[in-house]
Coordinates of C-alpha atoms in Angstrom, one line a residue:
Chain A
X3 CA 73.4 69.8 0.1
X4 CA 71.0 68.5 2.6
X5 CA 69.3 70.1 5.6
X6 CA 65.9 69.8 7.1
X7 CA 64.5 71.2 10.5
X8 CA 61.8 69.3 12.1
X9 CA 59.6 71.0 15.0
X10 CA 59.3 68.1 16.7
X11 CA 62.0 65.9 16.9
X12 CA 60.0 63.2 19.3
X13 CA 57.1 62.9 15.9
X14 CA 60.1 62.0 13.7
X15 CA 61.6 59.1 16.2
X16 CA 58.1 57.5 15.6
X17 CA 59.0 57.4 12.2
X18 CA 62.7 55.8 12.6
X19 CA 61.1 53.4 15.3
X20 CA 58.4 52.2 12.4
X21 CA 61.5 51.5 10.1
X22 CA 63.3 50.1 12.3
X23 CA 61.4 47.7 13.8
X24 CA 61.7 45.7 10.3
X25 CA 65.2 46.9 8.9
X26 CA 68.3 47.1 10.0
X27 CA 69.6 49.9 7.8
X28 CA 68.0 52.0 5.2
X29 CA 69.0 54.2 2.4
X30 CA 67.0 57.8 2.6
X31 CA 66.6 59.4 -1.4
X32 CA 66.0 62.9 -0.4
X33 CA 65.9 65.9 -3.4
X34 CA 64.4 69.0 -3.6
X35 CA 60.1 67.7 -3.4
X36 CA 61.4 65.5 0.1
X37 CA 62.4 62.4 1.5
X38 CA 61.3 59.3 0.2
X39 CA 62.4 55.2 1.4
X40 CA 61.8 52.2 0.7
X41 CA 63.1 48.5 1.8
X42 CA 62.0 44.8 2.4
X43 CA 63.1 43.4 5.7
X44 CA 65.5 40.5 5.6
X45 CA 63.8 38.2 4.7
X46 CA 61.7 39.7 2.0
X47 CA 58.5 39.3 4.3
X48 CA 57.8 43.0 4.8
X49 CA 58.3 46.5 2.6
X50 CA 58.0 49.6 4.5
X51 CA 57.8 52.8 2.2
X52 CA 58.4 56.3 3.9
X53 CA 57.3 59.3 2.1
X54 CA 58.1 62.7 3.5
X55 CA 56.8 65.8 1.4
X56 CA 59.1 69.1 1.9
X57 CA 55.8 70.7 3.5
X58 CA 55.9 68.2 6.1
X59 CA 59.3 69.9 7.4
X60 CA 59.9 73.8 9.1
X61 CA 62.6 74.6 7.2
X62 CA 64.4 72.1 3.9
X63 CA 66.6 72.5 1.4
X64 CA 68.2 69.4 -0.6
X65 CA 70.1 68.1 -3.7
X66 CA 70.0 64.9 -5.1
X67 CA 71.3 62.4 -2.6
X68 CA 71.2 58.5 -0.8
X69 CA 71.7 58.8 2.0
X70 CA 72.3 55.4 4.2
X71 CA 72.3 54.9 7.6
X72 CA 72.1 51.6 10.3
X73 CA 68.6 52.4 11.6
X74 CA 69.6 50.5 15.0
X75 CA 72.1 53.5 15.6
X76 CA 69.6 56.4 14.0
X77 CA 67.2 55.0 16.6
X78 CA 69.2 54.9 19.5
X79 CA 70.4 58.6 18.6
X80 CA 66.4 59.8 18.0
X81 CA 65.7 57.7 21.8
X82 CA 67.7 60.7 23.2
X83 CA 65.5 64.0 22.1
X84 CA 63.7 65.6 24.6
X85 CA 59.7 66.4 24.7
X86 CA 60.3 70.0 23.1
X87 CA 63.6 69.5 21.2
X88 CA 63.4 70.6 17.1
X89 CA 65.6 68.2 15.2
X90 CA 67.8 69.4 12.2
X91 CA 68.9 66.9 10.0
X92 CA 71.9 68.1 7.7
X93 CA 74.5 65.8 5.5
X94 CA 78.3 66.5 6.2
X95 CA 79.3 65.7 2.6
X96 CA 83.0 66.2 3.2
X97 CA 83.0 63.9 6.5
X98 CA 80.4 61.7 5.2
X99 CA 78.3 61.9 8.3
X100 CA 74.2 62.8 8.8
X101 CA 74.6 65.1 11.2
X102 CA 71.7 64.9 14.0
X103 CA 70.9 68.3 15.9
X104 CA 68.7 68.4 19.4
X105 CA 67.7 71.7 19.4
X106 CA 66.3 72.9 23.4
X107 CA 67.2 73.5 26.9
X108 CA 71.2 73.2 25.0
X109 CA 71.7 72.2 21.1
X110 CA 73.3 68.6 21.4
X111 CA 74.8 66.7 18.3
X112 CA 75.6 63.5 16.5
X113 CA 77.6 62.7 13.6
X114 CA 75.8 59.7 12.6
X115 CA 77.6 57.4 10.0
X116 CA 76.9 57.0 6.4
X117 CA 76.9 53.5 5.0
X118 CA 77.0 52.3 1.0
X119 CA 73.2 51.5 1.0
X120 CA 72.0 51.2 -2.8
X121 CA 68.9 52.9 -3.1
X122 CA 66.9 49.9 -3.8
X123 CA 64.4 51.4 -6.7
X124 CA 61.7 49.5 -5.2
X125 CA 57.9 50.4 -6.1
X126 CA 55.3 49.8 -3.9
X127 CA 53.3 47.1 -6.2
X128 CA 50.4 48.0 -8.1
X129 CA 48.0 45.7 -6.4
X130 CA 44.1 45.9 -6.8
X131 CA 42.8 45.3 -3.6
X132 CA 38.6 44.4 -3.0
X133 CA 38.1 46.2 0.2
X134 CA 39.7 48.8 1.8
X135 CA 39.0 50.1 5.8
X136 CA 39.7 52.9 7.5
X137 CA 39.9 52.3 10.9
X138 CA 41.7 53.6 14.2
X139 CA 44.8 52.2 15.2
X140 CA 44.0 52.0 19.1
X141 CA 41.0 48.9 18.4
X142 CA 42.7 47.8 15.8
X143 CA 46.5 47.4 17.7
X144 CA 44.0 46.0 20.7
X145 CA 42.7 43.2 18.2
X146 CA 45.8 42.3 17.7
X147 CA 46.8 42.4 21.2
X148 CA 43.7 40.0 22.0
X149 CA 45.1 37.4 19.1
X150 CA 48.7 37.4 20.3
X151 CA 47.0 36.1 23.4
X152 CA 46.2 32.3 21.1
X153 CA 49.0 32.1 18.5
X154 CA 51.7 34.2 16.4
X155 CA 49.6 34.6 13.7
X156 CA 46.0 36.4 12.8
X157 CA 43.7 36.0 9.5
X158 CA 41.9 39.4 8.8
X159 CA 39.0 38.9 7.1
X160 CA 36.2 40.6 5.4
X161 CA 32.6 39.2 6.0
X162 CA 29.2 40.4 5.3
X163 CA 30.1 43.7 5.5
X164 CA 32.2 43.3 8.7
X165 CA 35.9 43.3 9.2
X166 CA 37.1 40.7 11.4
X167 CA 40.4 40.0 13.1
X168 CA 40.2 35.9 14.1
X169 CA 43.0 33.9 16.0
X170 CA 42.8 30.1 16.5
X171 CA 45.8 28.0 18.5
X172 CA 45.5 24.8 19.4
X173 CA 43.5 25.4 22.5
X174 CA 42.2 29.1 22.3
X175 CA 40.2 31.5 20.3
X176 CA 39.9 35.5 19.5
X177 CA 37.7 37.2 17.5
X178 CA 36.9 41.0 17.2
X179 CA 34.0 42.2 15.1
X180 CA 34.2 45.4 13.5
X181 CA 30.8 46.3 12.0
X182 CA 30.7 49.2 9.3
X183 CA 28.8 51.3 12.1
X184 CA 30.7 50.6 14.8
X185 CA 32.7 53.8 16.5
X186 CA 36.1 52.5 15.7
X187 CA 35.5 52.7 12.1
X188 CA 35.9 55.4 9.6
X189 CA 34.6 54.2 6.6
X190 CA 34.4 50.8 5.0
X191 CA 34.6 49.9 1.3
X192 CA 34.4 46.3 0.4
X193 CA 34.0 44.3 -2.7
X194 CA 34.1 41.0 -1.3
X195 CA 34.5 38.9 1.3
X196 CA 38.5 38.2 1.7
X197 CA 40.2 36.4 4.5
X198 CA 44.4 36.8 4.8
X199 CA 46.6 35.3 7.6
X200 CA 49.9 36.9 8.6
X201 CA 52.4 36.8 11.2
X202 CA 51.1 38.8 14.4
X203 CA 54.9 40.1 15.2
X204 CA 55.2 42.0 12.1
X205 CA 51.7 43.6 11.9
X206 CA 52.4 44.5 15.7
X207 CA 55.6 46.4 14.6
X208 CA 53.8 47.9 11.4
X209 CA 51.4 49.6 13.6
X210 CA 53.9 50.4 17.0
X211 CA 54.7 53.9 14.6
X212 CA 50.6 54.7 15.1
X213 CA 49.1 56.6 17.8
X214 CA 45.7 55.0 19.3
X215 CA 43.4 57.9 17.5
X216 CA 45.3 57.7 13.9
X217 CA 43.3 56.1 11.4
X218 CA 44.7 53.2 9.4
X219 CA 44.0 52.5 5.7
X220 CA 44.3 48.8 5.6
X221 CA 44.0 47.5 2.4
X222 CA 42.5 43.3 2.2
X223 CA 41.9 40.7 -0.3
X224 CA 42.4 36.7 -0.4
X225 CA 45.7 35.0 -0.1
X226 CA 47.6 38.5 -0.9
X227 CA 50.0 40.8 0.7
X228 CA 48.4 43.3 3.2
X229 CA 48.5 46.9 2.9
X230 CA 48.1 49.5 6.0
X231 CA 49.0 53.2 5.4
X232 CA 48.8 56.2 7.8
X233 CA 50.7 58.9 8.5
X234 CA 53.2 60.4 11.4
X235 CA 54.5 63.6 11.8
X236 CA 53.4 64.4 7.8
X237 CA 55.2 61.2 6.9
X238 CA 53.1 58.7 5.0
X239 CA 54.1 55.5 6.1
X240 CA 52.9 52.7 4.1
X241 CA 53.8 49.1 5.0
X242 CA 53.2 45.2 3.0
X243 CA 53.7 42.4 4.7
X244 CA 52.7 38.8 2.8
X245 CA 50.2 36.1 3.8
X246 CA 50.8 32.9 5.3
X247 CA 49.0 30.5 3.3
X248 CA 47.9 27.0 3.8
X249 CA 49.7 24.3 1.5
Chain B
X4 CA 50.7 23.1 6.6
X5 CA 50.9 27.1 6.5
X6 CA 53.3 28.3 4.7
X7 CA 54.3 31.9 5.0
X8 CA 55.0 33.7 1.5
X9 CA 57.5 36.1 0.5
X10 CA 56.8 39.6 -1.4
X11 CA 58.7 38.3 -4.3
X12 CA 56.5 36.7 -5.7
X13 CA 53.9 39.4 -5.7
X14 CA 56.4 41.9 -8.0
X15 CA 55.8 40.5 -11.4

């Protein structure tokens, strides 16, 4: 058996929107400690790894299952819940349906569709990264709004003790500085400098999940995959996407 | 020429 009751059902659609921004469908492992995912996009780009803790839920209770479901449908389901609306979440083993429960001004609910998606045993890798920033999502989604302005891609870098977030097309130029003092970030700790490039679209749709005050672990060295991490709703959502580099 | 890597070959 499966069934989890949300409070708010509006917190969990960030989560779904985060996923499926990348995926198209994912497979949910959920047992008695929670409900963990994890999945590369298509094209083996991106990983996005959800992790929700039983705590983070009002009410759960749950076997050992995989659960898969198209996130494009999941999404459009969570679209429809209200500002105040709880959300129950409880598998229909005989139908083979995830059934999706508004709970508010009238209960209102889906059968959504289970589909054959292996559990993919995936690990977030064991990387050692040099420097690691906290920082809130709002500048740091606003750097990246200021780069998308030159090109499709932006190199983060680490510099003399500042984080940087640099764009260069073939007219145009952005640069934000964050310095370690500065009121956007949290805490800095760096090893070195670094400097990464990546594709703009997919840290833009890593970070869509994060509201402006959130604060985002982004993990940075050279030429390797980039790691951000924060949480939603008591979800910890921790996404990879890898570098661009030049050859 | 950038080249844009996949996560493959980061899970050895």
């Amino acid at each position: 058996m499966f069934r989890a009751v949300i409070s708010e059902a509006k917190e969990f659609k960030k989560v779904i929107d985060a996923a499926s921004n990348l995926l198209d469908e994912i497979c949910f492992e959920v047992n008695e400690e929670g409900i963990k995912a994890r999945a590369m996009d298509p094209s083996h780009v991106a990983l996005v790894s959800i992790d929700i803790p039983k705590e983070a839920f009002e009410e759960y209770e749950a076997d050992v299952h995989d659960i898969g479901v198209d996130l494009e449908a999941f999404k459009k389901i969570m679209n429809r819940a209200k500002a105040k609306d709880k959300l129950i979440l409880e598998l229909d083993e005989e139908k083979n349906k995830l059934n999706v429960i508004f709970k508010g001004a009238a209960t209102r609910k889906f059968a959504l569709a289970l589909y054959d998606v292996s559990s993919s045993n995936l690990q977030v890798p064991d990387i050692e990264y040099p420097n690691e920033i906290l920082i809130k999502a709002g500048p740091f989604v606003d750097a990246l709004k200021d780069a998308d302005l030159v090109n499709d891609h932006v190199t983060l870098k680490v510099e003399d003790g500042k984080f940087i977030v640099y764009a260069k097309g073939d007219l145009n130029e952005s640069e934000t500085i964050f310095e370690e003092d500065s009121e956007s970030i949290i805490s800095m700790n760096i090893g070195e400098n670094a400097k990464s490039t990546f594709n703009l679209e997919y840290l833009r749709d890593m970070t869509k999940a994060a509201s402006s005050s959130d604060i985002l672990k982004i993990y940075l060295g050279t030429d390797m995959p980039v790691k951000i991490e924060y949480d939603v709703a008591g979800a910890n959502l921790t996404f990879l996407l890898a570098p661009r580099i030049e050859s | 020429k950038a080249k844009q890597l996949t996560l493959d070959a980061f899970f050895k």
